Amino acid sequence: MSPLAAVDSGPGPWRVATSDGALTLLMLAMPLGTTPITVAGYGVVAVAVLAGDWRSGRLRQAWPVVLPVLGLVALTLLGLLVADEPRTGLDFALKVHYWLPGLALAVLPVRPAALERGVRALALALAVNAAAGLAQWQGLLPVKQAGELTGFSRTYLTVGPMLALGVALMARIAVREPTTRSWAWPAAGLFAFHLGLLPSRSGYLALLALVPVVLFSVFDSHRRRLALAVGLGLVALVGLSPTVQDRVGRMGVEMASYLTPNPRGLSGGDVFAQRDLAAMRPIEQRLYMWEGAWRIFRSHPLLGVGTGGYRSAMRDLMGPAGPVVDHPHSTYFYMAACHGLVGLGALGWLLAALVVRGWRQRQQTGGFLVLAGTVLWMVVGVSDTAIAGADWLLFLAFLVGLAVQLSAGVGESSMGIDRRLSSC
């Protein structure tokens, strides 16, 4: 009996229905901010306690994905033992609970059709949020913070990259399901337009990074040139936005300013220690924090300075008069500084396992979502400490749970779509 057949014939209808509903609500909440996705995530945990198939052996069978997660949790907790400020480290260590919804999702008896509904729920949330953002743009709704037309979402740091993912998902649906083209292509355009209104550099880069993912997952070799031209054209259209041009332009100016050999007249001794972080512009601040993380990593290359240890290590580098900096605004520099090569290895193992599993099953809905979502997460991790933030850690946990579900058949040829249109 296939894994999918076992799921369909084993659990009772109420278990399957509640599991499907929990997945749909989780995907509906993803672009809306920390509170909605946290509540929905723990809704998945509650359903898993009542209806989870804990004896299925899925977690054990998917050890290439699950084992690095357990390693990251262990590193975070054990890192408290070497941190200079355990109280600060505890703030980071407590966030390991955000892995629970992903592990809970892994054991739910979810049907393949539920994932299709979940993708549409995610698109619906993005569409409603984009409509609110456009209303803010036209002055019909209040703006939470000047220049941030985020709709109902709390921050562009979350909704910007999610819009890029929405464009990729809508492109896949429109190609694989011709009957959806009347709404899927307009939805993709709406998401791209909303992204162009946001100051989300991670969103712009994510949109560009997802073009090859869609190209090699959705289109056959005869259509890839045309699809590449359309994808890059869409990226170029987003780039015409004044907001995008301003953000990208300022990024170049600030990077050049920071990399000047003698910035702002500083000279003699260690220039790093003389810089004033508070007086820097945003990109300069990030480069400064990344440089600090690199210096910390070079001093503690194997295990780093422990969970949350970046704060005290940076204070040592900047001097007592420097501002408090909790993390370097980069997942990779955070892992290097706090957990060293061991931490980077564990994170790299997890991301590689997700990419491999997604790539092998990219023709399926679940596989494509794991592949595109992991690429998106890796892009976000460049300029955001996604491994220590609620929204993006929950999203990574979701990808882990979905990757485990793939081994049980979820996402396989839902409603015959993938088999029927695999030659597109």
C-alpha positions as a LaTeX table, in Angstrom:
\begin{tabular}{lrrr}
\hline
Residue & $x$ (\AA) & $y$ (\AA) & $z$ (\AA) \\
\hline
Met1 & 0.00 & 0.00 & 0.00 \\
Ser2 & 1.35 & 3.44 & $-0.91$ \\
Pro3 & 1.92 & 6.07 & 1.82 \\
Leu4 & $-0.87$ & 8.19 & 0.35 \\
Ala5 & $-3.30$ & 5.29 & 0.42 \\
Ala6 & $-2.35$ & 4.63 & 4.02 \\
Val7 & $-3.18$ & 8.21 & 4.91 \\
Asp8 & $-6.50$ & 8.11 & 3.11 \\
Ser9 & $-7.65$ & 4.79 & 4.57 \\
Gly10 & $-6.23$ & 5.00 & 8.07 \\
Pro11 & $-7.32$ & 8.07 & 10.06 \\
Gly12 & $-10.97$ & 8.84 & 10.62 \\
Pro13 & $-12.74$ & 11.63 & 8.69 \\
Trp14 & $-12.63$ & 14.09 & 11.61 \\
Arg15 & $-8.86$ & 13.69 & 11.96 \\
Val16 & $-8.29$ & 14.27 & 8.26 \\
Ala17 & $-10.69$ & 17.23 & 8.14 \\
Thr18 & $-9.16$ & 18.98 & 11.15 \\
Ser19 & $-5.64$ & 18.35 & 9.80 \\
Asp20 & $-6.57$ & 19.79 & 6.41 \\
Gly21 & $-8.14$ & 22.81 & 8.07 \\
Ala22 & $-5.10$ & 23.41 & 10.28 \\
Leu23 & $-2.80$ & 23.42 & 7.23 \\
Thr24 & $-5.08$ & 25.80 & 5.34 \\
Leu25 & $-5.26$ & 28.26 & 8.25 \\
Leu26 & $-1.48$ & 28.13 & 8.70 \\
Met27 & $-0.88$ & 29.07 & 5.07 \\
Leu28 & $-3.57$ & 31.74 & 5.23 \\
Ala29 & $-1.76$ & 33.37 & 8.18 \\
Met30 & 1.75 & 33.30 & 6.71 \\
Pro31 & 1.93 & 36.80 & 5.20 \\
Leu32 & 0.01 & 38.53 & 7.99 \\
Gly33 & 2.70 & 38.85 & 10.67 \\
Thr34 & 3.94 & 37.25 & 13.86 \\
Thr35 & 0.73 & 36.92 & 15.88 \\
Pro36 & $-1.47$ & 35.30 & 13.19 \\
Ile37 & 1.16 & 32.78 & 12.10 \\
Thr38 & 2.07 & 31.95 & 15.71 \\
Val39 & $-1.58$ & 31.33 & 16.63 \\
Ala40 & $-2.11$ & 29.26 & 13.47 \\
Gly41 & 1.14 & 27.37 & 14.13 \\
Tyr42 & 0.07 & 26.35 & 17.58 \\
Gly43 & $-3.31$ & 25.44 & 16.17 \\
Val44 & $-1.39$ & 22.87 & 14.12 \\
Val45 & 0.32 & 21.67 & 17.31 \\
Ala46 & $-3.04$ & 21.29 & 19.06 \\
Val47 & $-4.49$ & 19.33 & 16.15 \\
Ala48 & $-1.37$ & 17.14 & 16.05 \\
Val49 & $-1.79$ & 16.28 & 19.73 \\
Leu50 & $-5.36$ & 15.13 & 19.06 \\
Ala51 & $-5.15$ & 13.76 & 15.53 \\
Gly52 & $-1.47$ & 13.30 & 14.71 \\
Asp53 & $-0.21$ & 10.00 & 13.36 \\
Trp54 & 2.74 & 9.76 & 15.76 \\
Arg55 & 3.28 & 6.05 & 15.09 \\
Ser56 & 3.68 & 6.43 & 11.32 \\
Gly57 & 7.46 & 6.70 & 11.51 \\
Arg58 & 7.53 & 9.74 & 9.18 \\
Leu59 & 9.97 & 11.69 & 11.31 \\
Arg60 & 12.34 & 8.74 & 11.47 \\
Gln61 & 12.09 & 8.08 & 7.73 \\
Ala62 & 12.82 & 11.74 & 6.93 \\
Trp63 & 15.97 & 11.88 & 9.08 \\
Pro64 & 18.01 & 13.91 & 6.53 \\
Val65 & 15.61 & 16.79 & 7.21 \\
Val66 & 14.76 & 16.17 & 10.86 \\
Leu67 & 18.25 & 15.47 & 12.20 \\
Pro68 & 19.73 & 18.91 & 11.38 \\
Val69 & 16.69 & 20.53 & 13.01 \\
Leu70 & 17.41 & 18.61 & 16.21 \\
Gly71 & 21.05 & 19.62 & 15.87 \\
Leu72 & 20.14 & 23.31 & 15.58 \\
Val73 & 17.91 & 23.04 & 18.66 \\
Ala74 & 20.68 & 21.33 & 20.63 \\
Leu75 & 23.24 & 23.94 & 19.55 \\
Thr76 & 20.93 & 26.75 & 20.63 \\
Leu77 & 20.34 & 25.25 & 24.08 \\
Leu78 & 23.92 & 24.13 & 24.67 \\
Gly79 & 25.14 & 27.51 & 23.48 \\
Leu80 & 23.77 & 29.00 & 26.72 \\
Leu81 & 26.58 & 27.26 & 28.58 \\
Val82 & 29.28 & 29.33 & 26.87 \\
Ala83 & 27.45 & 32.64 & 26.42 \\
Asp84 & 28.76 & 35.61 & 28.41 \\
Glu85 & 25.22 & 36.89 & 29.01 \\
Pro86 & 22.94 & 33.89 & 29.64 \\
Arg87 & 19.91 & 36.15 & 30.07 \\
Thr88 & 20.34 & 37.57 & 26.57 \\
Gly89 & 21.03 & 34.09 & 25.27 \\
Leu90 & 17.84 & 32.83 & 26.89 \\
Asp91 & 15.80 & 35.26 & 24.78 \\
Phe92 & 17.18 & 33.53 & 21.70 \\
Ala93 & 17.04 & 30.02 & 23.14 \\
Leu94 & 13.33 & 30.29 & 23.99 \\
Lys95 & 12.57 & 30.70 & 20.31 \\
Val96 & 13.30 & 27.04 & 19.65 \\
His97 & 9.62 & 26.42 & 20.38 \\
Tyr98 & 8.86 & 27.82 & 16.92 \\
Trp99 & 10.12 & 24.52 & 15.48 \\
Leu100 & 7.19 & 22.68 & 17.10 \\
Pro101 & 4.51 & 23.60 & 14.50 \\
Gly102 & 6.69 & 22.19 & 11.72 \\
Leu103 & 7.29 & 18.91 & 13.52 \\
Ala104 & 3.58 & 18.76 & 14.34 \\
Leu105 & 2.65 & 19.36 & 10.70 \\
Ala106 & 4.88 & 16.43 & 9.76 \\
Val107 & 2.65 & 13.91 & 11.56 \\
Leu108 & $-0.75$ & 15.22 & 10.51 \\
Pro109 & $-2.84$ & 13.02 & 8.16 \\
Val110 & $-3.08$ & 15.75 & 5.51 \\
Arg111 & $-4.59$ & 15.00 & 2.09 \\
Pro112 & $-2.93$ & 16.25 & $-1.12$ \\
Ala113 & $-5.94$ & 18.39 & $-2.00$ \\
Ala114 & $-5.48$ & 20.29 & 1.29 \\
Leu115 & $-2.14$ & 21.61 & 0.08 \\
Glu116 & $-3.80$ & 22.94 & $-3.09$ \\
Arg117 & $-6.34$ & 24.74 & $-0.91$ \\
Gly118 & $-3.53$ & 26.01 & 1.29 \\
Val119 & $-1.75$ & 27.56 & $-1.69$ \\
Arg120 & $-4.97$ & 29.30 & $-2.67$ \\
Ala121 & $-5.46$ & 30.47 & 0.92 \\
Leu122 & $-1.97$ & 31.96 & 0.88 \\
Ala123 & $-2.79$ & 33.70 & $-2.41$ \\
Leu124 & $-6.05$ & 35.01 & $-0.94$ \\
Ala125 & $-4.26$ & 36.46 & 2.08 \\
Leu126 & $-1.67$ & 38.12 & $-0.15$ \\
Ala127 & $-4.40$ & 39.50 & $-2.44$ \\
Val128 & $-6.44$ & 40.98 & 0.42 \\
Asn129 & $-3.28$ & 42.41 & 1.95 \\
Ala130 & $-2.19$ & 43.83 & $-1.43$ \\
Ala131 & $-5.61$ & 45.44 & $-1.88$ \\
Ala132 & $-5.19$ & 47.10 & 1.52 \\
Gly133 & $-1.70$ & 48.24 & 0.49 \\
Leu134 & $-3.08$ & 49.81 & $-2.68$ \\
Ala135 & $-5.77$ & 51.53 & $-0.60$ \\
Gln136 & $-3.01$ & 52.95 & 1.61 \\
Trp137 & $-1.17$ & 54.09 & $-1.52$ \\
Gln138 & $-4.28$ & 56.01 & $-2.58$ \\
Gly139 & $-4.81$ & 57.44 & 0.90 \\
Leu140 & $-7.96$ & 55.46 & 1.57 \\
Leu141 & $-6.50$ & 53.59 & 4.55 \\
Pro142 & $-4.09$ & 54.84 & 7.22 \\
Val143 & $-0.40$ & 53.90 & 6.97 \\
Lys144 & 1.23 & 52.38 & 10.04 \\
Gln145 & 4.60 & 53.92 & 9.25 \\
Ala146 & 5.47 & 56.52 & 6.63 \\
Gly147 & 6.37 & 54.96 & 3.29 \\
Glu148 & 5.43 & 51.39 & 4.32 \\
Leu149 & 2.33 & 50.38 & 2.38 \\
Thr150 & 2.19 & 46.95 & 4.00 \\
Gly151 & $-1.59$ & 46.58 & 4.18 \\
Phe152 & $-2.65$ & 44.53 & 7.19 \\
Ser153 & 0.80 & 43.01 & 7.62 \\
Arg154 & 3.01 & 44.35 & 10.39 \\
Thr155 & 6.20 & 44.80 & 8.38 \\
Tyr156 & 7.50 & 44.78 & 4.82 \\
Leu157 & 10.30 & 42.46 & 6.00 \\
Thr158 & 7.73 & 39.64 & 5.94 \\
Val159 & 5.20 & 40.61 & 3.31 \\
Gly160 & 7.76 & 41.70 & 0.66 \\
Pro161 & 9.42 & 38.29 & 0.19 \\
Met162 & 6.05 & 36.56 & 0.58 \\
Leu163 & 4.76 & 38.56 & $-2.39$ \\
Ala164 & 7.68 & 37.23 & $-4.43$ \\
Leu165 & 6.70 & 33.69 & $-3.42$ \\
Gly166 & 3.11 & 34.49 & $-4.36$ \\
Val167 & 4.20 & 35.52 & $-7.87$ \\
Ala168 & 6.03 & 32.20 & $-8.30$ \\
Leu169 & 3.09 & 30.14 & $-7.03$ \\
Met170 & 0.59 & 31.96 & $-9.24$ \\
Ala171 & 2.80 & 31.49 & $-12.30$ \\
Arg172 & 2.95 & 27.76 & $-11.59$ \\
Ile173 & $-0.81$ & 27.48 & $-11.09$ \\
Ala174 & $-1.56$ & 29.45 & $-14.27$ \\
Val175 & 0.68 & 27.19 & $-16.37$ \\
Arg176 & $-0.37$ & 23.89 & $-14.78$ \\
Glu177 & $-4.09$ & 24.64 & $-14.57$ \\
Pro178 & $-5.28$ & 26.55 & $-17.66$ \\
Thr179 & $-8.73$ & 27.13 & $-16.15$ \\
Thr180 & $-7.17$ & 29.31 & $-13.44$ \\
Arg181 & $-5.45$ & 31.74 & $-15.80$ \\
Ser182 & $-8.26$ & 34.28 & $-15.57$ \\
Trp183 & $-7.35$ & 34.94 & $-11.92$ \\
Ala184 & $-3.86$ & 33.49 & $-11.38$ \\
Trp185 & $-2.04$ & 35.80 & $-13.83$ \\
Pro186 & $-3.82$ & 38.94 & $-12.52$ \\
Ala187 & $-2.96$ & 37.83 & $-8.97$ \\
Ala188 & 0.70 & 37.50 & $-9.95$ \\
Gly189 & 0.58 & 41.00 & $-11.42$ \\
Leu190 & $-1.08$ & 42.37 & $-8.29$ \\
Phe191 & 1.59 & 40.82 & $-6.06$ \\
Ala192 & 4.40 & 42.19 & $-8.24$ \\
Phe193 & 2.83 & 45.65 & $-8.23$ \\
His194 & 2.46 & 45.63 & $-4.45$ \\
Leu195 & 6.07 & 44.50 & $-4.09$ \\
Gly196 & 7.09 & 47.51 & $-6.18$ \\
Leu197 & 5.46 & 49.80 & $-3.62$ \\
Leu198 & 7.38 & 48.33 & $-0.69$ \\
Pro199 & 10.94 & 49.20 & 0.44 \\
Ser200 & 11.77 & 45.49 & 0.58 \\
Arg201 & 15.20 & 44.79 & $-0.89$ \\
Ser202 & 14.87 & 41.15 & 0.21 \\
Gly203 & 11.62 & 40.97 & $-1.76$ \\
Tyr204 & 13.26 & 42.31 & $-4.92$ \\
Leu205 & 16.16 & 39.86 & $-4.66$ \\
Ala206 & 13.78 & 36.98 & $-3.85$ \\
Leu207 & 11.72 & 37.72 & $-6.97$ \\
Leu208 & 14.88 & 37.59 & $-9.09$ \\
Ala209 & 16.08 & 34.37 & $-7.38$ \\
Leu210 & 12.74 & 32.63 & $-7.95$ \\
Val211 & 12.78 & 33.20 & $-11.72$ \\
Pro212 & 15.08 & 30.19 & $-12.38$ \\
Val213 & 13.13 & 28.10 & $-9.86$ \\
Val214 & 9.93 & 28.64 & $-11.83$ \\
Leu215 & 11.80 & 28.27 & $-15.11$ \\
Phe216 & 13.15 & 24.78 & $-14.39$ \\
Ser217 & 10.18 & 23.53 & $-12.35$ \\
Val218 & 7.25 & 24.59 & $-14.49$ \\
Phe219 & 8.33 & 24.99 & $-18.11$ \\
Asp220 & 9.75 & 22.46 & $-20.54$ \\
Ser221 & 12.94 & 23.18 & $-22.47$ \\
His222 & 11.06 & 24.53 & $-25.50$ \\
Arg223 & 9.37 & 27.27 & $-23.50$ \\
Arg224 & 12.15 & 28.29 & $-21.14$ \\
Arg225 & 13.56 & 31.07 & $-23.29$ \\
Leu226 & 10.19 & 32.74 & $-23.57$ \\
Ala227 & 9.50 & 32.17 & $-19.87$ \\
Leu228 & 12.92 & 33.62 & $-18.96$ \\
Ala229 & 12.19 & 36.73 & $-21.01$ \\
Val230 & 8.79 & 37.14 & $-19.34$ \\
Gly231 & 10.24 & 36.58 & $-15.86$ \\
Leu232 & 13.08 & 39.04 & $-16.31$ \\
Gly233 & 10.62 & 41.47 & $-17.88$ \\
Leu234 & 8.47 & 41.27 & $-14.77$ \\
Val235 & 11.52 & 41.90 & $-12.58$ \\
Ala236 & 12.39 & 44.88 & $-14.78$ \\
Leu237 & 8.87 & 46.29 & $-14.47$ \\
Val238 & 9.09 & 46.05 & $-10.69$ \\
Gly239 & 12.44 & 47.81 & $-10.99$ \\
Leu240 & 10.74 & 50.80 & $-12.65$ \\
Ser241 & 9.04 & 51.65 & $-9.36$ \\
Pro242 & 10.42 & 54.86 & $-7.82$ \\
Thr243 & 10.50 & 53.10 & $-4.44$ \\
Val244 & 12.59 & 50.24 & $-5.83$ \\
Gln245 & 14.96 & 52.58 & $-7.65$ \\
Asp246 & 15.43 & 54.67 & $-4.53$ \\
Arg247 & 16.15 & 51.65 & $-2.30$ \\
Val248 & 18.56 & 50.05 & $-4.75$ \\
Gly249 & 20.27 & 53.36 & $-5.49$ \\
Arg250 & 20.79 & 54.18 & $-1.83$ \\
Met251 & 22.14 & 50.68 & $-1.25$ \\
Gly252 & 24.91 & 51.29 & $-3.77$ \\
Val253 & 25.77 & 54.70 & $-2.34$ \\
Glu254 & 25.89 & 53.45 & 1.25 \\
Met255 & 27.96 & 50.39 & 0.37 \\
Ala256 & 30.48 & 52.58 & $-1.44$ \\
Ser257 & 30.59 & 54.95 & 1.52 \\
Tyr258 & 31.23 & 52.17 & 4.03 \\
Leu259 & 33.94 & 50.57 & 1.93 \\
Thr260 & 35.86 & 53.84 & 1.57 \\
Pro261 & 39.39 & 53.19 & 2.97 \\
Asn262 & 39.34 & 56.30 & 5.17 \\
Pro263 & 35.68 & 56.90 & 6.03 \\
Arg264 & 34.75 & 60.34 & 7.32 \\
Gly265 & 38.28 & 61.29 & 8.24 \\
Leu266 & 38.97 & 58.35 & 10.57 \\
Ser267 & 42.60 & 57.39 & 10.75 \\
Gly268 & 45.09 & 55.58 & 12.95 \\
Gly269 & 44.54 & 52.34 & 14.83 \\
Asp270 & 41.50 & 50.18 & 14.23 \\
Val271 & 39.01 & 52.07 & 12.06 \\
Phe272 & 36.25 & 49.60 & 13.02 \\
Ala273 & 36.36 & 50.64 & 16.69 \\
Gln274 & 36.22 & 54.34 & 15.74 \\
Arg275 & 33.07 & 54.14 & 13.63 \\
Asp276 & 29.84 & 55.48 & 15.10 \\
Leu277 & 27.11 & 52.91 & 14.45 \\
Ala278 & 24.33 & 55.26 & 15.50 \\
Ala279 & 25.37 & 57.82 & 12.88 \\
Met280 & 25.43 & 55.30 & 10.02 \\
Arg281 & 22.77 & 54.78 & 7.39 \\
Pro282 & 20.93 & 51.42 & 7.21 \\
Ile283 & 23.21 & 49.59 & 4.75 \\
Glu284 & 26.31 & 50.96 & 6.48 \\
Gln285 & 24.96 & 49.66 & 9.78 \\
Arg286 & 24.45 & 46.20 & 8.33 \\
Leu287 & 27.93 & 46.09 & 6.82 \\
Tyr288 & 29.36 & 47.20 & 10.16 \\
Met289 & 27.46 & 44.47 & 12.02 \\
Trp290 & 28.53 & 41.88 & 9.44 \\
Glu291 & 32.15 & 42.95 & 9.77 \\
Gly292 & 31.83 & 42.61 & 13.53 \\
Ala293 & 30.35 & 39.12 & 13.16 \\
Trp294 & 33.21 & 38.13 & 10.85 \\
Arg295 & 35.75 & 39.30 & 13.42 \\
Ile296 & 33.97 & 37.33 & 16.14 \\
Phe297 & 33.90 & 34.24 & 13.93 \\
Arg298 & 37.62 & 34.52 & 13.20 \\
Ser299 & 38.29 & 34.57 & 16.96 \\
His300 & 35.92 & 31.65 & 17.70 \\
Pro301 & 35.68 & 29.67 & 14.46 \\
Leu302 & 34.56 & 26.26 & 15.70 \\
Leu303 & 31.70 & 26.84 & 18.18 \\
Gly304 & 31.30 & 30.61 & 18.18 \\
Val305 & 30.56 & 32.70 & 21.26 \\
Gly306 & 27.35 & 30.91 & 22.25 \\
Thr307 & 23.66 & 31.66 & 21.99 \\
Gly308 & 23.09 & 35.40 & 22.14 \\
Gly309 & 26.82 & 35.97 & 22.62 \\
Tyr310 & 27.02 & 38.33 & 19.65 \\
Arg311 & 25.78 & 41.20 & 21.83 \\
Ser312 & 28.59 & 41.08 & 24.39 \\
Ala313 & 31.22 & 40.26 & 21.76 \\
Met314 & 30.22 & 43.31 & 19.73 \\
Arg315 & 30.35 & 45.48 & 22.84 \\
Asp316 & 33.93 & 44.35 & 23.34 \\
Leu317 & 34.73 & 45.34 & 19.76 \\
Met318 & 32.94 & 48.71 & 19.85 \\
Gly319 & 33.83 & 49.72 & 23.38 \\
Pro320 & 31.48 & 50.44 & 26.31 \\
Ala321 & 30.13 & 53.62 & 24.68 \\
Gly322 & 28.78 & 51.73 & 21.67 \\
Pro323 & 25.05 & 51.01 & 21.23 \\
Val324 & 23.51 & 47.64 & 22.08 \\
Val325 & 23.42 & 45.28 & 19.07 \\
Asp326 & 21.63 & 41.97 & 19.68 \\
His327 & 22.24 & 40.32 & 16.30 \\
Pro328 & 23.94 & 41.12 & 12.97 \\
His329 & 20.80 & 41.20 & 10.80 \\
Ser330 & 22.00 & 38.19 & 8.82 \\
Thr331 & 21.28 & 34.54 & 9.47 \\
Tyr332 & 24.64 & 33.42 & 8.15 \\
Phe333 & 26.74 & 35.93 & 10.09 \\
Tyr334 & 24.66 & 35.21 & 13.21 \\
Met335 & 25.30 & 31.47 & 12.95 \\
Ala336 & 29.00 & 32.04 & 12.23 \\
Ala337 & 29.47 & 34.37 & 15.22 \\
Cys338 & 27.31 & 32.50 & 17.74 \\
His339 & 27.73 & 28.85 & 16.69 \\
Gly340 & 30.78 & 28.81 & 14.43 \\
Leu341 & 31.46 & 26.21 & 11.78 \\
Val342 & 29.32 & 23.65 & 13.60 \\
Gly343 & 26.29 & 25.93 & 13.43 \\
Leu344 & 26.90 & 26.84 & 9.80 \\
Gly345 & 27.27 & 23.14 & 9.00 \\
Ala346 & 23.97 & 22.23 & 10.67 \\
Leu347 & 22.09 & 25.04 & 8.93 \\
Gly348 & 23.73 & 24.23 & 5.60 \\
Trp349 & 22.76 & 20.57 & 5.98 \\
Leu350 & 19.12 & 21.48 & 6.62 \\
Leu351 & 18.88 & 23.91 & 3.71 \\
Ala352 & 20.62 & 21.48 & 1.36 \\
Ala353 & 18.28 & 18.65 & 2.42 \\
Leu354 & 15.23 & 20.85 & 1.76 \\
Val355 & 16.52 & 21.98 & $-1.64$ \\
Val356 & 17.31 & 18.40 & $-2.69$ \\
Arg357 & 13.92 & 17.10 & $-1.58$ \\
Gly358 & 12.11 & 20.00 & $-3.23$ \\
Trp359 & 14.10 & 19.68 & $-6.45$ \\
Arg360 & 13.46 & 15.95 & $-6.77$ \\
Gln361 & 9.71 & 16.51 & $-6.41$ \\
Arg362 & 9.49 & 19.95 & $-8.03$ \\
Gln363 & 6.81 & 18.77 & $-10.47$ \\
Gln364 & 4.48 & 18.30 & $-7.49$ \\
Thr365 & 2.83 & 21.12 & $-5.60$ \\
Gly366 & 4.50 & 20.24 & $-2.30$ \\
Gly367 & 7.93 & 19.80 & $-3.84$ \\
Phe368 & 7.73 & 23.11 & $-5.69$ \\
Leu369 & 6.66 & 24.90 & $-2.53$ \\
Val370 & 9.53 & 23.38 & $-0.53$ \\
Leu371 & 12.05 & 24.31 & $-3.24$ \\
Ala372 & 10.77 & 27.85 & $-3.83$ \\
Gly373 & 10.23 & 28.46 & $-0.12$ \\
Thr374 & 13.75 & 27.36 & 0.77 \\
Val375 & 15.31 & 29.57 & $-1.91$ \\
Leu376 & 13.18 & 32.44 & $-0.59$ \\
Trp377 & 14.30 & 31.76 & 3.00 \\
Met378 & 17.96 & 31.65 & 1.99 \\
Val379 & 17.61 & 35.05 & 0.29 \\
Val380 & 15.87 & 36.57 & 3.31 \\
Gly381 & 18.62 & 35.18 & 5.54 \\
Val382 & 21.22 & 37.36 & 3.83 \\
Ser383 & 19.94 & 40.57 & 5.39 \\
Asp384 & 17.71 & 39.33 & 8.22 \\
Thr385 & 18.40 & 37.02 & 11.18 \\
Ala386 & 15.65 & 34.71 & 9.96 \\
Ile387 & 16.83 & 31.81 & 12.13 \\
Ala388 & 16.05 & 33.84 & 15.26 \\
Gly389 & 12.88 & 35.67 & 14.19 \\
Ala390 & 9.40 & 34.30 & 14.78 \\
Asp391 & 7.94 & 34.83 & 11.29 \\
Trp392 & 10.76 & 33.31 & 9.28 \\
Leu393 & 11.65 & 30.57 & 11.78 \\
Leu394 & 8.01 & 29.44 & 11.69 \\
Phe395 & 8.15 & 29.51 & 7.89 \\
Leu396 & 11.28 & 27.35 & 7.89 \\
Ala397 & 9.60 & 24.96 & 10.32 \\
Phe398 & 6.63 & 24.79 & 7.94 \\
Leu399 & 8.97 & 23.85 & 5.08 \\
Val400 & 10.47 & 21.10 & 7.26 \\
Gly401 & 7.02 & 19.71 & 8.07 \\
Leu402 & 6.00 & 19.85 & 4.43 \\
Ala403 & 9.21 & 18.12 & 3.35 \\
Val404 & 8.45 & 15.28 & 5.75 \\
Gln405 & 4.90 & 15.11 & 4.41 \\
Leu406 & 6.25 & 14.66 & 0.88 \\
Ser407 & 7.50 & 11.22 & 1.86 \\
Ala408 & 3.90 & 10.36 & 2.79 \\
Gly409 & 2.53 & 11.41 & $-0.60$ \\
Val410 & 1.15 & 14.89 & 0.17 \\
Gly411 & 1.44 & 17.10 & $-2.91$ \\
Glu412 & 1.49 & 14.18 & $-5.35$ \\
Ser413 & $-0.60$ & 14.79 & $-8.44$ \\
Ser414 & $-3.45$ & 16.44 & $-6.60$ \\
Met415 & $-6.66$ & 16.03 & $-8.64$ \\
Gly416 & $-4.53$ & 14.63 & $-11.47$ \\
Ile417 & $-3.15$ & 18.05 & $-12.31$ \\
Asp418 & 0.57 & 17.25 & $-12.26$ \\
Arg419 & 0.27 & 14.03 & $-14.27$ \\
Arg420 & $-2.02$ & 15.59 & $-16.86$ \\
Leu421 & 0.09 & 18.68 & $-17.51$ \\
Ser422 & 3.61 & 17.42 & $-16.82$ \\
Ser423 & 4.51 & 18.04 & $-20.45$ \\
Cys424 & 3.72 & 21.75 & $-20.37$ \\
\hline
\end{tabular}
